[in-house]
Amino acid sequence: MSSVARRRRVFAGAILLTLAPLTAQSASDANQAVEEFHHICLAEGPSFLRMSQDAYGRNWELLAEVAFEELAPIADPDSVRVWLTTKVDGGLPPGTIIGFTTASIDGKPVHTCTLALPDIDPDAFQKAFFTRTDAEKISEERSPAQSNRLYILFVSGRQQFVRLVLPVAKSPGKPLVVASSIMAPGSAEQNGSKR
C-alpha cells in the first residue's frame, strides 16, 4: 500500500471515529485525560522528539497535516506533525488527535502541543484541569457552539500558555475537547524537566 493510500485510509478512519455516536464518560475519564495532557504537553513543554518517541512507543497512527488544520492553536503553523489513537491508550480515548506544531507569534517562534479528545465531558475536563494546575484565565471568546479560553500557567518553573476549546452545548456527533500548550522553544531544555 502506498504512503498516500495509507494516509487517506488513516484520515478516513479518523473521520469515522469522530462521527461515531457520543457515549457518556465519567469524571475519572476527564481526570485521566487531564493527566495525559499534563504529561504529553505541559510537564516538559511541547517537544517534537519526545512526542515522536511517544507516538512510536504507543502505536499512534500518523495522520496527514490536513487532519489538524481546524485544531491548530495558532493559524498557519510553519510545521505540523499529527497522530491518532485508534484504541484506548492510557487516559486517551480512541479517536484522540495529537498534534505538534512550530509557529510564530509576533515574529517570535513557539512550539505547540495539542490533544483533541472525543467523548470527554467538557465541564469535568475543565474542573480537573483547574485542580491539576495553577492556570489563570487571560482571555475568552464564545460562540454558540464553543468557548475558546486562553490561560497562563507555570509548570516545572516554566511559563506556558494553554488554549482550551470546549463545546458549549451537546451537539450531534462527537464534540471534541481541544487542549493546547504554547511555549517558546528551548524553555524546556533550559529549565530541566519534571513530570
Coordinates of C-alpha atoms in Angstrom, one line a residue:
M1 CA 0.0 0.0 0.0
S2 CA 1.4 3.4 -1.0
S3 CA 2.1 6.0 1.7
V4 CA -0.6 8.3 0.1
A5 CA -3.2 5.5 0.2
R6 CA -2.2 4.7 3.8
R7 CA -2.6 8.3 4.8
R8 CA -6.0 8.5 3.2
R9 CA -7.1 5.3 4.9
V10 CA -5.9 6.7 8.3
F11 CA -7.5 10.1 7.7
A12 CA -10.8 8.4 6.7
G13 CA -10.6 6.3 9.9
A14 CA -10.1 9.5 11.9
I15 CA -13.2 11.0 10.4
L16 CA -15.2 7.9 11.1
L17 CA -14.1 7.8 14.7
T18 CA -15.0 11.4 15.1
L19 CA -18.5 10.8 13.7
A20 CA -19.2 7.8 15.9
P21 CA -22.0 8.1 18.5
L22 CA -21.2 10.0 21.7
T23 CA -21.1 7.9 24.8
A24 CA -21.2 9.1 28.4
Q25 CA -17.9 9.4 30.1
S26 CA -17.2 9.6 33.9
A27 CA -15.3 12.3 35.7
S28 CA -12.4 9.8 36.2
D29 CA -12.1 9.7 32.4
A30 CA -11.7 13.5 32.4
N31 CA -9.1 13.3 35.2
Q32 CA -7.1 10.7 33.2
A33 CA -7.4 12.9 30.1
V34 CA -6.0 15.9 32.0
E35 CA -3.2 13.8 33.3
E36 CA -2.3 12.8 29.7
F37 CA -2.4 16.4 28.6
H38 CA -0.2 17.3 31.6
H39 CA 2.3 14.5 30.8
I40 CA 2.4 14.9 27.0
C41 CA 2.1 18.7 26.6
L42 CA 2.8 20.5 29.8
A43 CA 5.2 18.7 32.1
E44 CA 8.2 19.0 29.7
G45 CA 6.7 21.5 27.3
P46 CA 6.0 20.8 23.6
S47 CA 8.7 18.5 22.3
F48 CA 8.7 17.0 18.8
L49 CA 11.3 14.4 19.7
R50 CA 9.6 13.3 22.8
M51 CA 6.2 13.2 21.1
S52 CA 7.6 11.2 18.2
Q53 CA 9.0 8.7 20.7
D54 CA 5.6 8.5 22.4
A55 CA 3.9 8.0 19.0
Y56 CA 6.2 5.1 18.2
G57 CA 6.0 3.5 21.7
R58 CA 2.3 3.9 22.0
N59 CA 1.4 3.0 18.4
W60 CA -0.2 6.2 17.4
E61 CA -1.1 6.4 13.7
L62 CA 0.5 9.2 11.7
L63 CA -2.1 11.5 10.0
A64 CA -1.8 13.9 7.2
E65 CA -1.4 17.6 8.2
V66 CA -4.8 18.4 6.8
A67 CA -6.3 16.5 9.7
F68 CA -5.1 19.2 12.0
E69 CA -6.0 22.4 10.1
E70 CA -9.0 23.3 12.3
L71 CA -7.4 22.3 15.6
A72 CA -4.1 24.1 15.5
P73 CA -3.9 26.7 18.3
I74 CA -2.0 29.2 16.1
A75 CA -3.1 29.7 12.5
D76 CA -0.7 28.9 9.6
P77 CA 1.9 27.0 11.5
D78 CA 5.4 26.6 10.0
S79 CA 5.4 22.8 10.5
V80 CA 2.9 20.2 11.7
R81 CA 3.0 16.6 12.9
V82 CA -0.2 14.8 13.7
W83 CA -1.1 11.4 15.2
L84 CA -4.3 9.5 16.1
T85 CA -5.1 6.9 18.7
T86 CA -7.2 4.1 17.3
K87 CA -7.9 2.4 20.6
V88 CA -7.9 3.4 24.3
D89 CA -4.4 4.4 25.2
G90 CA -3.9 5.1 28.9
G91 CA -6.1 8.1 29.5
L92 CA -6.6 8.9 25.8
P93 CA -9.9 7.7 24.3
P94 CA -9.9 6.2 20.8
G95 CA -10.0 8.9 18.2
T96 CA -7.8 11.3 20.1
I97 CA -5.8 13.5 17.7
I98 CA -2.4 14.6 19.0
G99 CA -0.6 17.4 17.2
F100 CA 2.7 19.2 17.4
T101 CA 3.4 22.5 15.6
T102 CA 6.1 25.1 15.2
A103 CA 4.7 28.6 14.6
S104 CA 5.3 32.3 15.2
I105 CA 3.6 34.9 17.4
D106 CA 4.6 38.5 16.6
G107 CA 7.7 37.2 14.9
K108 CA 8.8 35.0 17.9
P109 CA 9.0 31.2 17.5
V110 CA 6.7 29.0 19.6
H111 CA 6.0 25.3 19.8
T112 CA 2.6 23.9 20.5
C113 CA 1.2 20.5 21.6
T114 CA -2.5 19.7 21.2
L115 CA -4.8 16.9 22.3
A116 CA -8.2 16.8 20.7
L117 CA -10.2 14.5 22.9
P118 CA -13.5 12.9 21.9
D119 CA -16.0 11.6 24.4
I120 CA -14.7 13.7 27.3
D121 CA -17.1 15.8 29.4
P122 CA -16.0 19.4 28.9
D123 CA -17.1 20.5 32.4
A124 CA -15.4 17.6 34.1
F125 CA -12.2 18.2 32.0
Q126 CA -12.2 21.9 32.9
K127 CA -12.7 21.1 36.6
A128 CA -9.9 18.5 36.6
F129 CA -7.6 21.0 34.7
F130 CA -8.0 23.6 37.4
T131 CA -7.5 21.0 40.1
R132 CA -4.2 19.9 38.4
T133 CA -2.8 23.3 37.5
D134 CA -2.5 26.9 38.7
A135 CA -3.9 28.3 35.4
E136 CA -5.2 31.8 35.3
K137 CA -7.6 32.8 32.5
I138 CA -6.4 35.8 30.5
S139 CA -9.0 35.8 27.6
E140 CA -12.2 34.1 26.4
E141 CA -14.2 34.1 23.2
R142 CA -17.6 32.5 23.0
S143 CA -19.7 31.3 20.1
P144 CA -23.0 29.3 20.1
A145 CA -21.0 26.1 19.6
Q146 CA -17.9 26.5 21.8
S147 CA -15.9 28.6 24.2
N148 CA -12.2 29.4 23.5
R149 CA -10.2 30.3 26.6
L150 CA -6.6 31.2 26.9
Y151 CA -4.8 30.6 30.2
I152 CA -1.3 31.3 31.6
L153 CA 0.4 28.9 34.0
F154 CA 3.7 27.8 35.3
V155 CA 4.7 24.1 35.2
S156 CA 8.1 22.9 36.5
G157 CA 9.2 26.6 36.7
R158 CA 8.3 27.3 33.0
Q159 CA 5.7 29.8 31.8
Q160 CA 3.3 28.3 29.3
F161 CA 0.0 29.3 27.7
V162 CA -2.9 26.9 27.4
R163 CA -5.8 27.2 25.0
L164 CA -8.9 25.2 25.9
V165 CA -11.7 24.9 23.3
L166 CA -14.7 23.4 24.9
P167 CA -18.1 22.6 23.3
V168 CA -20.9 24.7 24.9
A169 CA -23.9 22.6 24.1
K170 CA -24.5 18.9 23.4
S171 CA -24.3 18.5 19.6
P172 CA -24.7 15.6 17.3
G173 CA -21.7 13.5 16.6
K174 CA -18.6 13.5 18.9
P175 CA -17.7 17.0 20.1
L176 CA -14.1 17.4 21.0
V177 CA -12.4 19.0 24.0
V178 CA -9.3 20.6 22.5
A179 CA -6.4 21.4 24.9
S180 CA -3.2 23.0 23.6
S181 CA 0.0 24.2 25.2
I182 CA 2.0 27.0 23.7
M183 CA 5.6 27.8 24.7
A184 CA 8.8 29.3 23.4
P185 CA 11.2 26.7 22.1
G186 CA 14.2 25.9 24.3
S187 CA 12.5 26.7 27.6
A188 CA 12.1 23.0 28.5
E189 CA 15.7 22.3 27.8
Q190 CA 17.0 25.3 29.6
N191 CA 15.0 24.6 32.8
G192 CA 15.2 20.9 33.1
S193 CA 12.1 18.7 33.1
K194 CA 9.8 17.0 35.7
R195 CA 6.6 15.1 35.3

